[in-house]
Coordinates of C-alpha atoms and ligand atoms in Angstrom, one line a residue:
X1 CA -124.8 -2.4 -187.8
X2 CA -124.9 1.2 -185.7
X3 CA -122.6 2.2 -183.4
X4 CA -125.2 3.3 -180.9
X5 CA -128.7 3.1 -180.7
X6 CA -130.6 5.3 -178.4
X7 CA -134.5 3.5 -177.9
X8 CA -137.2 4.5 -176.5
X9 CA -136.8 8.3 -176.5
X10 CA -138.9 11.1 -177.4
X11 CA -137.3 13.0 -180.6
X12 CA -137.9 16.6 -180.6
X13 CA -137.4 19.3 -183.3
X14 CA -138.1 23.1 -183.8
X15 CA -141.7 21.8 -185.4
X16 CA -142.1 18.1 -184.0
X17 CA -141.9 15.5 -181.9
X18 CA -142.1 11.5 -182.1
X19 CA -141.5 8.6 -180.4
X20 CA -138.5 6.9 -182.1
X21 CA -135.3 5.3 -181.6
X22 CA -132.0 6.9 -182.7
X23 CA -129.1 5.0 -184.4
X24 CA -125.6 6.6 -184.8
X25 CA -122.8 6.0 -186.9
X26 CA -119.7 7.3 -187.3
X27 CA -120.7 10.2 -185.0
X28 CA -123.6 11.1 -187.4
X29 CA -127.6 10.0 -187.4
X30 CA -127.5 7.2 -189.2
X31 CA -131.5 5.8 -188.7
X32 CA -135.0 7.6 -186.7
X33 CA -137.5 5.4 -186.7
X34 CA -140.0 3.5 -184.6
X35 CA -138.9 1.5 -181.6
X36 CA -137.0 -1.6 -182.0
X37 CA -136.9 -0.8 -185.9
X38 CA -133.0 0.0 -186.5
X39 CA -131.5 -3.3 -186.6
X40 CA -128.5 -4.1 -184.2
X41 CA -126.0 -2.0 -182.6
X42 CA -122.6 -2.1 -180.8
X43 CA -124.2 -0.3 -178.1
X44 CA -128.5 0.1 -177.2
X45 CA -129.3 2.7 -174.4
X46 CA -132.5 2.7 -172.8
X47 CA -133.3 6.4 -172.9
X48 CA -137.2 5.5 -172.3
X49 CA -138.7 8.9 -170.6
X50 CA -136.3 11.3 -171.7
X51 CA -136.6 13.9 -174.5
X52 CA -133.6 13.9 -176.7
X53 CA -132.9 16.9 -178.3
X54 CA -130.3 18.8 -180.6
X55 CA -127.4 19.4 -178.4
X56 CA -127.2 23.5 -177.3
X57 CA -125.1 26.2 -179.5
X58 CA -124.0 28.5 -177.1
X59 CA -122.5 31.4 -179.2
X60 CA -121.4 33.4 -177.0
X61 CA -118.7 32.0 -173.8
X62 CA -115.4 33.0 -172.2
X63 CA -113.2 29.9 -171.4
X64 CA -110.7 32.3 -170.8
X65 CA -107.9 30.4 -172.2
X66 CA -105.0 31.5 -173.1
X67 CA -104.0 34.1 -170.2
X68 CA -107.1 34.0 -167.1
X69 CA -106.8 30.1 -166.4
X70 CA -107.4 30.9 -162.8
X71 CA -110.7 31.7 -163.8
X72 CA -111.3 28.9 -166.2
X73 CA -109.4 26.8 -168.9
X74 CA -110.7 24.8 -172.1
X75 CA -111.1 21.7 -170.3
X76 CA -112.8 23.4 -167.0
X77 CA -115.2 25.4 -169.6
X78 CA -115.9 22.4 -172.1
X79 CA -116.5 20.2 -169.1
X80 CA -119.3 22.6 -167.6
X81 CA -120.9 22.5 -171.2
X82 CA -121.1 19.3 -171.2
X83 CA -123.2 19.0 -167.9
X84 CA -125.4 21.6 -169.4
X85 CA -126.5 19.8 -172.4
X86 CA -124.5 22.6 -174.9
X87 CA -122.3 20.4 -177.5
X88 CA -121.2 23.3 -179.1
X89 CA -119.5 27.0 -178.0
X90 CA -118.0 29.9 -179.5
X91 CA -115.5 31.1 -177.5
X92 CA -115.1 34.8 -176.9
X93 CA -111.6 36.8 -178.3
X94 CA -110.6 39.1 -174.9
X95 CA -108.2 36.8 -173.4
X96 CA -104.6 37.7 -172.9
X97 CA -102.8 37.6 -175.2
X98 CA -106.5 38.6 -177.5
X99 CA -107.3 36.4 -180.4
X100 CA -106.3 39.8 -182.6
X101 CA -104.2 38.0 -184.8
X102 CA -103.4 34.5 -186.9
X103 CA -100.0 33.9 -184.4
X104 CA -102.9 34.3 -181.5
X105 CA -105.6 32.4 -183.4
X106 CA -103.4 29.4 -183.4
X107 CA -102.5 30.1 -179.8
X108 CA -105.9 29.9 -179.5
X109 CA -106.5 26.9 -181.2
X110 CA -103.8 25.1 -179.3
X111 CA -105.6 25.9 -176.1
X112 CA -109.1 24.8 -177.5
X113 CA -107.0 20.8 -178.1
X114 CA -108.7 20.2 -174.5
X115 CA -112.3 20.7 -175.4
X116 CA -114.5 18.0 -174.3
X117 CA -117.1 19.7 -177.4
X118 CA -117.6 21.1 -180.7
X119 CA -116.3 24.9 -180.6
X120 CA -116.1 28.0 -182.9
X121 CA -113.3 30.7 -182.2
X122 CA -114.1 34.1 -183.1
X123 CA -111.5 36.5 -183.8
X124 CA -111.3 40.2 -182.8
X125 CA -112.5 43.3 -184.8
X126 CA -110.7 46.1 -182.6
X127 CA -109.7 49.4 -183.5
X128 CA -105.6 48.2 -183.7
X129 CA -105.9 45.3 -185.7
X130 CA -107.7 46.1 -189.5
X131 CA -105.0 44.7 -190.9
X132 CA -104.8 41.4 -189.5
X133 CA -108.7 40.9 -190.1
X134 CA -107.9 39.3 -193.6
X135 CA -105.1 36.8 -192.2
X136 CA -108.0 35.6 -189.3
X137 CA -110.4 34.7 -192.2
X138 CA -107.8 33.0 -193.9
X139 CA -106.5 31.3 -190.6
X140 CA -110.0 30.1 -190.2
X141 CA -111.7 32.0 -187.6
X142 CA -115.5 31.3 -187.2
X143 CA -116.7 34.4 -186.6
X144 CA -115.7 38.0 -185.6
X145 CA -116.4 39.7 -181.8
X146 CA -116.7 43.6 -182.0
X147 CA -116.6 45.2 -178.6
X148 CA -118.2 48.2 -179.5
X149 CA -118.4 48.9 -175.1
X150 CA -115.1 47.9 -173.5
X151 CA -115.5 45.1 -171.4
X152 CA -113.5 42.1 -169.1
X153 CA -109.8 43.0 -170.7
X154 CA -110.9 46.3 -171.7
X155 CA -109.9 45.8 -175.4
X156 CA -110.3 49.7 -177.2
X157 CA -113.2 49.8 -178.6
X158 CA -113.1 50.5 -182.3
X159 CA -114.3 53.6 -183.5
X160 CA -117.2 54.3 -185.9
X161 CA -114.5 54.9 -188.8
X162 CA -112.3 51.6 -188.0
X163 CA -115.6 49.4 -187.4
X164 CA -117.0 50.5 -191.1
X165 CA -113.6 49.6 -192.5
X166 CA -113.7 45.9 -190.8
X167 CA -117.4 45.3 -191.7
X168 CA -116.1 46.1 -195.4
X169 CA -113.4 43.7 -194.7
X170 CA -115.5 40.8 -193.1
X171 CA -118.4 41.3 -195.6
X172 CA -116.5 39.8 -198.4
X173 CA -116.2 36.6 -196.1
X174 CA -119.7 36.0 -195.4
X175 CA -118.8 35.4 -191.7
X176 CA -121.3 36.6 -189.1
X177 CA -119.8 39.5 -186.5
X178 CA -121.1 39.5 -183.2
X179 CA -121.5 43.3 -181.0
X180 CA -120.9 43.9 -177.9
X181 CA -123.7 46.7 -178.3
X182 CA -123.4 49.4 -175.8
X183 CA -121.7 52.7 -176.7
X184 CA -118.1 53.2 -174.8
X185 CA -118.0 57.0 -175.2
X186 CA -121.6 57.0 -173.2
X187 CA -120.8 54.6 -171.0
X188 CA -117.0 55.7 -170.4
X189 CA -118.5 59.3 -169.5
X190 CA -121.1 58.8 -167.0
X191 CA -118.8 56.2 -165.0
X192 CA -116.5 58.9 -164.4
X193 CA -118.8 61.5 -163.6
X194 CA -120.8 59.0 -161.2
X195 CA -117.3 57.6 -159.7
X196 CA -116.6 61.0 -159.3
X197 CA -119.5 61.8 -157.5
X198 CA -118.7 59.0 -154.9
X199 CA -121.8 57.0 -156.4
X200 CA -121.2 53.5 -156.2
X201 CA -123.7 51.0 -155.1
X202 CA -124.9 48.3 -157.3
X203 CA -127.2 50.0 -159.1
X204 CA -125.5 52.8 -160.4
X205 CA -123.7 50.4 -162.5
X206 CA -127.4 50.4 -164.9
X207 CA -127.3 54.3 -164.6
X208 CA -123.6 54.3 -166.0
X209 CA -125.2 52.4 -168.6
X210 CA -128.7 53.4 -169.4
X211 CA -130.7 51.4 -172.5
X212 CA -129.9 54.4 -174.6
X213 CA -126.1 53.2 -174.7
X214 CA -127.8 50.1 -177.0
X215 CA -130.3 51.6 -178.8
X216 CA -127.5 53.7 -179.9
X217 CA -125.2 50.9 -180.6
X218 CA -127.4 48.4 -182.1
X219 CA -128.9 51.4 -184.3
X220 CA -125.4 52.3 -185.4
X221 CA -124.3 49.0 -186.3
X222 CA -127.5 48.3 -188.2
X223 CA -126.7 51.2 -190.5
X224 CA -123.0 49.7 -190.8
X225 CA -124.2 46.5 -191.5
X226 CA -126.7 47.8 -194.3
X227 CA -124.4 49.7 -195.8
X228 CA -121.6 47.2 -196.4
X229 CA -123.5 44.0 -196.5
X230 CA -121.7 42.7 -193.4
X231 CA -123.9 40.2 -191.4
X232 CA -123.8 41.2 -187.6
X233 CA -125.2 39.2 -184.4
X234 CA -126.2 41.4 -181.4
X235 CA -125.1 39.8 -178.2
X236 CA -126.4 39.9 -174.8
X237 CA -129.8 41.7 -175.7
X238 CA -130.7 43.1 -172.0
X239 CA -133.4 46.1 -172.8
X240 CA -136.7 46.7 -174.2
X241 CA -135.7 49.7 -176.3
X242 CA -133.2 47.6 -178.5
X243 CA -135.4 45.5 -179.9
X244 CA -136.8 48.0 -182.0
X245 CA -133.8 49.2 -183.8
X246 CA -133.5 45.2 -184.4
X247 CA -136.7 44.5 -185.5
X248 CA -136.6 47.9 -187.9
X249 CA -133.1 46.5 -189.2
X250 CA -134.4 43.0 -189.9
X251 CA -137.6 44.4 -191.3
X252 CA -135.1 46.6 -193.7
X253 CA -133.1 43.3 -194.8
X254 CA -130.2 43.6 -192.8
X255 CA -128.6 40.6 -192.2
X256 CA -129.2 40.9 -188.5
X257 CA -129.8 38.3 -185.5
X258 CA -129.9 38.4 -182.2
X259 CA -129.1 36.7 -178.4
X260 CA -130.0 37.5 -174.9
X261 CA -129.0 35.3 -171.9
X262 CA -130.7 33.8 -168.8
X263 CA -129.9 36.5 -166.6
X264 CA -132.2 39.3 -168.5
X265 CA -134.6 36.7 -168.7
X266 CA -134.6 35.7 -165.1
X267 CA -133.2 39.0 -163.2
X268 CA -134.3 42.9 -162.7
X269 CA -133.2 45.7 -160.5
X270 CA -135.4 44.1 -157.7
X271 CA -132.5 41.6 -157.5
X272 CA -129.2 44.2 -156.9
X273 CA -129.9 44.5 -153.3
X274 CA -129.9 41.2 -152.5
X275 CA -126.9 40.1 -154.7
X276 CA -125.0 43.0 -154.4
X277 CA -122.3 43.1 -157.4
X278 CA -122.1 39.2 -158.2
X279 CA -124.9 41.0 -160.4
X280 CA -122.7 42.7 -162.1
X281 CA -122.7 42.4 -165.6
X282 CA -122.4 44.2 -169.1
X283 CA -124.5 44.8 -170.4
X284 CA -126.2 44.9 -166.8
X285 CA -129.6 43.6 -165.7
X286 CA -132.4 45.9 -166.6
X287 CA -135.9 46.3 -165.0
X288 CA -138.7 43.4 -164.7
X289 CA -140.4 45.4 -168.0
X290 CA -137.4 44.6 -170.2
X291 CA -137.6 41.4 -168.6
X292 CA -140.7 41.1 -170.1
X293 CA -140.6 42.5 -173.1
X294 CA -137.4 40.3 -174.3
X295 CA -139.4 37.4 -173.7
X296 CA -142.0 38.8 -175.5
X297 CA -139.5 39.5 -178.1
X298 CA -137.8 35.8 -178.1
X299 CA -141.4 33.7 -178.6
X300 CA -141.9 36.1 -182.0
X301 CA -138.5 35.7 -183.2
X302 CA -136.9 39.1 -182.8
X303 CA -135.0 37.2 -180.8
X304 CA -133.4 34.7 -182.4
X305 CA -131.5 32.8 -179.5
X306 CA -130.2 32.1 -176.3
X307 CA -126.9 32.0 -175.0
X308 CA -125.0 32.4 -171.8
X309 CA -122.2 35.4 -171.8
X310 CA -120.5 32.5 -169.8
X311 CA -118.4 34.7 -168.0
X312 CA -116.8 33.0 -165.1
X313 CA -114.7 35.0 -161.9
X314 CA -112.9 34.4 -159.0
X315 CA -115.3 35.1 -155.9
X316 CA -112.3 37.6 -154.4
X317 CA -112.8 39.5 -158.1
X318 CA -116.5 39.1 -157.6
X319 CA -117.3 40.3 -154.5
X320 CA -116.9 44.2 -154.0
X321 CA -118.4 47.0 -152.1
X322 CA -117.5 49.2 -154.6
X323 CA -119.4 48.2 -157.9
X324 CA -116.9 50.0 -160.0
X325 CA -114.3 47.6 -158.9
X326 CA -116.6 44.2 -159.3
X327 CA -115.5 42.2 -162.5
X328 CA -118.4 41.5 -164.7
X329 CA -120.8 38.3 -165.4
X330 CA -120.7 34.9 -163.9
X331 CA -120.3 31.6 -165.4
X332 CA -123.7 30.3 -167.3
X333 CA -123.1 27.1 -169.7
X334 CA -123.7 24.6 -167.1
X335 CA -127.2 26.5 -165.9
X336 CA -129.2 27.9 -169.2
X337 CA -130.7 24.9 -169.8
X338 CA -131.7 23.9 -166.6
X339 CA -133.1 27.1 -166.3
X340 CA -135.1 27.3 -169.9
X341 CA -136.4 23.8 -169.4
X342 CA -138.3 25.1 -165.5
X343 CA -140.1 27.7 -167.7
X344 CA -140.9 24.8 -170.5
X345 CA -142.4 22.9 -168.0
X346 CA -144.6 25.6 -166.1
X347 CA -145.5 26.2 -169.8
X348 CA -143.9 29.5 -171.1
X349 CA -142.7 27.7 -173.9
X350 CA -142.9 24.7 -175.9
X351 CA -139.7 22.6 -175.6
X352 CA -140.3 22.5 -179.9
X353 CA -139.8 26.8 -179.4
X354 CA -136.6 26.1 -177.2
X355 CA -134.9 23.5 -179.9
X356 CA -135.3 26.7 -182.4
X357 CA -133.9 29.0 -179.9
X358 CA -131.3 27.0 -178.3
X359 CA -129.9 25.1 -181.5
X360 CA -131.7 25.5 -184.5
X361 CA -131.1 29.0 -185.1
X362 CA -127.8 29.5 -183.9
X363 CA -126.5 26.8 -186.0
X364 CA -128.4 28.0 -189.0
X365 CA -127.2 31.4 -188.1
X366 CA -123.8 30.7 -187.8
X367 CA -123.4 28.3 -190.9
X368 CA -123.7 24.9 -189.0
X369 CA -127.6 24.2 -190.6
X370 CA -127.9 21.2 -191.6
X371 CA -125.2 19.4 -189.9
X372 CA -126.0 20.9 -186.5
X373 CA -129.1 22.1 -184.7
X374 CA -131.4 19.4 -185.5
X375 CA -131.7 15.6 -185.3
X376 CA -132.0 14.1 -188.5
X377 CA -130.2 11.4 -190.6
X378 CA -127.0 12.6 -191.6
X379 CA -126.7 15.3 -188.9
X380 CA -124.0 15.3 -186.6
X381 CA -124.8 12.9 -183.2
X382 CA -124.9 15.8 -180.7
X383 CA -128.0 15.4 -178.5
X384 CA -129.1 16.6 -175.1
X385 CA -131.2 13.9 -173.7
X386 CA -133.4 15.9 -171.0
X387 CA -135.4 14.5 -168.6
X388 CA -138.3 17.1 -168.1
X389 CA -138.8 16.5 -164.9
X390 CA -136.2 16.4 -163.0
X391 CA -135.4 18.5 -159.9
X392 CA -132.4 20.0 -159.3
X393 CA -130.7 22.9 -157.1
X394 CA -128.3 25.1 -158.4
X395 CA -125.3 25.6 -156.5
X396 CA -122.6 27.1 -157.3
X397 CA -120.2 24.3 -155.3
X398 CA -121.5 22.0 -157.7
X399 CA -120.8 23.7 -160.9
X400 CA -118.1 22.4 -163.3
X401 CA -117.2 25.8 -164.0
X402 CA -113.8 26.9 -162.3
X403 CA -116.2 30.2 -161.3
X404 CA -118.0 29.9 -158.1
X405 CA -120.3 32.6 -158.4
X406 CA -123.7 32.8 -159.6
X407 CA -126.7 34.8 -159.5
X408 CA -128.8 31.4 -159.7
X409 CA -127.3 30.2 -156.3
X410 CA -130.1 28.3 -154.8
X411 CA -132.6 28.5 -157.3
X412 CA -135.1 25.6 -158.1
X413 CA -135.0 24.3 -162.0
X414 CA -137.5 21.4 -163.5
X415 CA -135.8 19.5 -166.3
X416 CA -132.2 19.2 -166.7
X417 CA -130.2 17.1 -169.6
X418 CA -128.9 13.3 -168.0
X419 CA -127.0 12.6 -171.0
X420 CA -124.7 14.8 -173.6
X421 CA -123.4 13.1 -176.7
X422 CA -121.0 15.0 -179.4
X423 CA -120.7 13.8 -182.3
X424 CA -122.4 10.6 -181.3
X425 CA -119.8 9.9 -178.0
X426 CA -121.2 10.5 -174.3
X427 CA -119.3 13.3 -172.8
X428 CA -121.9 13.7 -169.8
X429 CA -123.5 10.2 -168.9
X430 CA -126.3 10.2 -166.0
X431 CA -125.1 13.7 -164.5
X432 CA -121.7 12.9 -164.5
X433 CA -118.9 14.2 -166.8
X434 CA -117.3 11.0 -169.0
X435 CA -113.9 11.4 -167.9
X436 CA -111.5 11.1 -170.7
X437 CA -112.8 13.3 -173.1
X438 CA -110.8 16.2 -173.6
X439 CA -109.6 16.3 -176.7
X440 CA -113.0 15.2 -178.6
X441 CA -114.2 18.8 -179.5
X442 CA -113.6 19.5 -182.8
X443 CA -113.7 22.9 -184.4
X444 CA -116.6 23.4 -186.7
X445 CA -114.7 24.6 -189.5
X446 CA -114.9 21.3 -191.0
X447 CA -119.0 21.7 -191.2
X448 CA -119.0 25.3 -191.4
X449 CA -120.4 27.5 -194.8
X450 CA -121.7 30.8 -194.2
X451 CA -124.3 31.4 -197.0
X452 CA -122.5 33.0 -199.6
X453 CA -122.2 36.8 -199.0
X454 CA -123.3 40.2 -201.1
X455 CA -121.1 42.8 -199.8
X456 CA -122.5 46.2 -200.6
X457 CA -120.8 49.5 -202.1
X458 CA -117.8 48.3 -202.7
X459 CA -116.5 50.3 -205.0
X460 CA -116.4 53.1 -202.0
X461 CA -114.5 50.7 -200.0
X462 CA -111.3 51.9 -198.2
X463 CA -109.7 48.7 -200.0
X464 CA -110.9 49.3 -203.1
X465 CA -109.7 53.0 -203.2
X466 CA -106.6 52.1 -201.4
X467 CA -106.3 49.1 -203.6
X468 CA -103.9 47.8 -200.7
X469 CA -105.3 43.9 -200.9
X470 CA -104.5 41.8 -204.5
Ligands
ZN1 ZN1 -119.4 38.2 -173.3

């Protein structure tokens, strides 16, 4: 006998779909089959009508936990997750105190206790903490955040020399780094010579940061990454003129994946006036033909994924006449499904395509494949059960997110997920949060294992000629 049985469903994967029922055990998928096959259960749900799919993995959120709780907590974040069908996030090192160390790690972890899902912490690569990168593998981190532009928190950005020394360091871990790829020195430069000018409407926040500060970056980083072995994740893809330094670095057998987020999907420069600086965000919204060409870009698979930048504000810190002094992003967990699932159903993409995008590739990407990303006996229970076509508002009043701001406010969506289940338990039940929760997010640590890695010229290695490490 099953713990659950979900009947009457439609099962959908990265390369199929079939009717079937789903029975889970123990938080795991314990029986697929036809309807009415599985035997008995504790609980049956009738989920005739809806899609169920593997849960979200959003790689890339700010709960901003410890240090920013006025903008969001764990429990706020996990919560807003949960509506949004994502039943697993990696949370995002620049809070205060940063996640720079294995005494803020576990500060870390402490706050995460409240997570209603599954979650990854990354730790920090910076340029004044090399020497702590060894204790956060040890400590357990799940992955490593590199802001190589300064951000929310404006942690230094490491320089070419530090950044070389912790991709030698992280290599020899397997673990994946993530970029923040935009170049500070660029960026830092034309700021001041814009601000300077008294230039500071909306848009000159993309001229203080023009594509070429991430073709640079993601170049750069591709060479570092080659070099030492180290695999590397480029975040928040916003412009057309990346993707080729990604594609050539994948095409050379760099160990090389890559995100964007709804709002380069579904924004351009058409959309400052109007929104003002809640458009803010780094790396900012490009023009309609980046736009396009990242879609492009995400139905090949130069893209690998999609994730949110969740990045949620006060609506005081939002709201500026002066760009410059606008914080950056908006929250996102709670709406990239929604969102993906209006362009599945006026037929951009196969729901099959978004599975790979939205789960399948992250998790294999980050070391979760086979337990996460796809539903299949003996995977972990975390499903999004959508129901395709449903119509919903978004409004930021409604969102679960402690931020009140979005770029999305009043836009239509087709499709949105009724039910969330992690690890086999509802945490969102026909629209509504399952109160009593927190606390049922685990850290994936106990699925996790990163292919194993082949760290390249070592013997050239700072610790190798230093010999400082046993
Ligand atoms: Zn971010």
């Amino acid at each position: 006998m099953s713990d659950l049985v979900l009947t009457g469903g439609i099962v959908v994967n990265e390369t199929a779909r079939d009717v079937a029922d789903i029975a889970i055990t123990g938080g795991r998928i314990s029986g697929i089959g036809a309807p009415g096959t599985l035997g008995t259960a504790s609980e049956v749900v009738d989920v005739s009508g809806l899609h169920l799919i593997p849960g979200a993995i959003d790689m890339h959120v700010h709960f901003r936990e410890p240090g920013y709780t006025h903008k969001e907590d764990w429990e706020t974040g996990s919560r807003a997750a949960a509506m949004g069908g994502v039943t697993t996030v990696f949370e995002m090192p620049n809070t205060n105190p940063p996640t720079r160390s294995v005494t803020e790690f576990r500060q870390k972890q402490d706050c995460a206790r409240k997570s209603c899902v599954d979650f990854g912490i990354y730790g920090l690569l910076a340029e004044d903490n090399i020497d702590e990168l060894e204790g956060l593998i040890d400590a357990g981190a799940n992955a490593f955040k590199c802001f190589m532009g300064n951000t929310f928190g404006d942690l230094p950005s490491p320089s070419t020399g530090s950044m070389l020394e912790g991709f030698e360091i992280i290599s020899g871990s397997g673990l994946r780094i993530s970029l923040h790829a935009e170049t500070a020195s660029i960026m830092a430069w034309r700021q001041a010579r814009l601000e300077a000018a008294g230039l500071n409407d909306p848009l000159h926040h993309i001229a203080a940061r023009p594509e070429v500060v991430a073709i640079e970056a993601v170049a750069r980083a591709a060479i570092l990454a080659e070099w030492t072995g180290a695999r590397i994740h480029v975040l928040h893809i916003s412009s057309a003129g990346e993707l080729r330094p990604l594609a050539e670095a994948k095409a050379r057998g760099v160990e090389i994946t890559g995100e964007t987020c709804p709002c380069y999907l579904f924004l351009n420069s058409a959309d400052y006036d109007r929104l003002g600086s809640v458009i803010r965000v780094n790396p900012p919204v490009r023009e309609a033909k980046d736009s396009e060409a990242i879609w492009e870009a995400l139905q090949t698979g130069v893209v690998d994924m999609i994730a949110t930048d969740h990045a949620p504000h006060t609506p005081d810190e939002k709201r500026n006449d002066n760009i410059w002094k606008a914080d950056c992003g908006f929250p996102g967990v709670e709406t990239q499904m929604p969102l993906m699932l209006t362009e599945v159903a006026a037929g951009r993409m196969t729901l099959e395509h978004y599975v790979r995008i939205s789960s399948a590739n992250p998790a294999r990407a980050f070391g979760m494949w086979p337990h996460k990303g796809r539903l299949a006996v003996g995977a972990l229970a975390d499903i999004a059960a959508v129901d395709l076509e449903r119509d919903e508002v978004i409004s930021a009043d409604r969102l679960h997110s402690r931020g009140k701001v979005t770029p999305f406010e009043g836009r239509k969506t087709v499709g949105a997920p009724v039910h969330t289940l992690v690890r086999g338990a509802f945490v969102q039940r026909d629209r509504m949060i399952v109160e009593g929760m927190a606390g049922h997010g685990t850290q994936v640590s106990d699925i996790q294992a990163m292919p194993t890695p082949s760290p390249k010229n070592v013997d050239q290695s700072l610790a190798s000629l230093l010999d400082v490490r046993p």
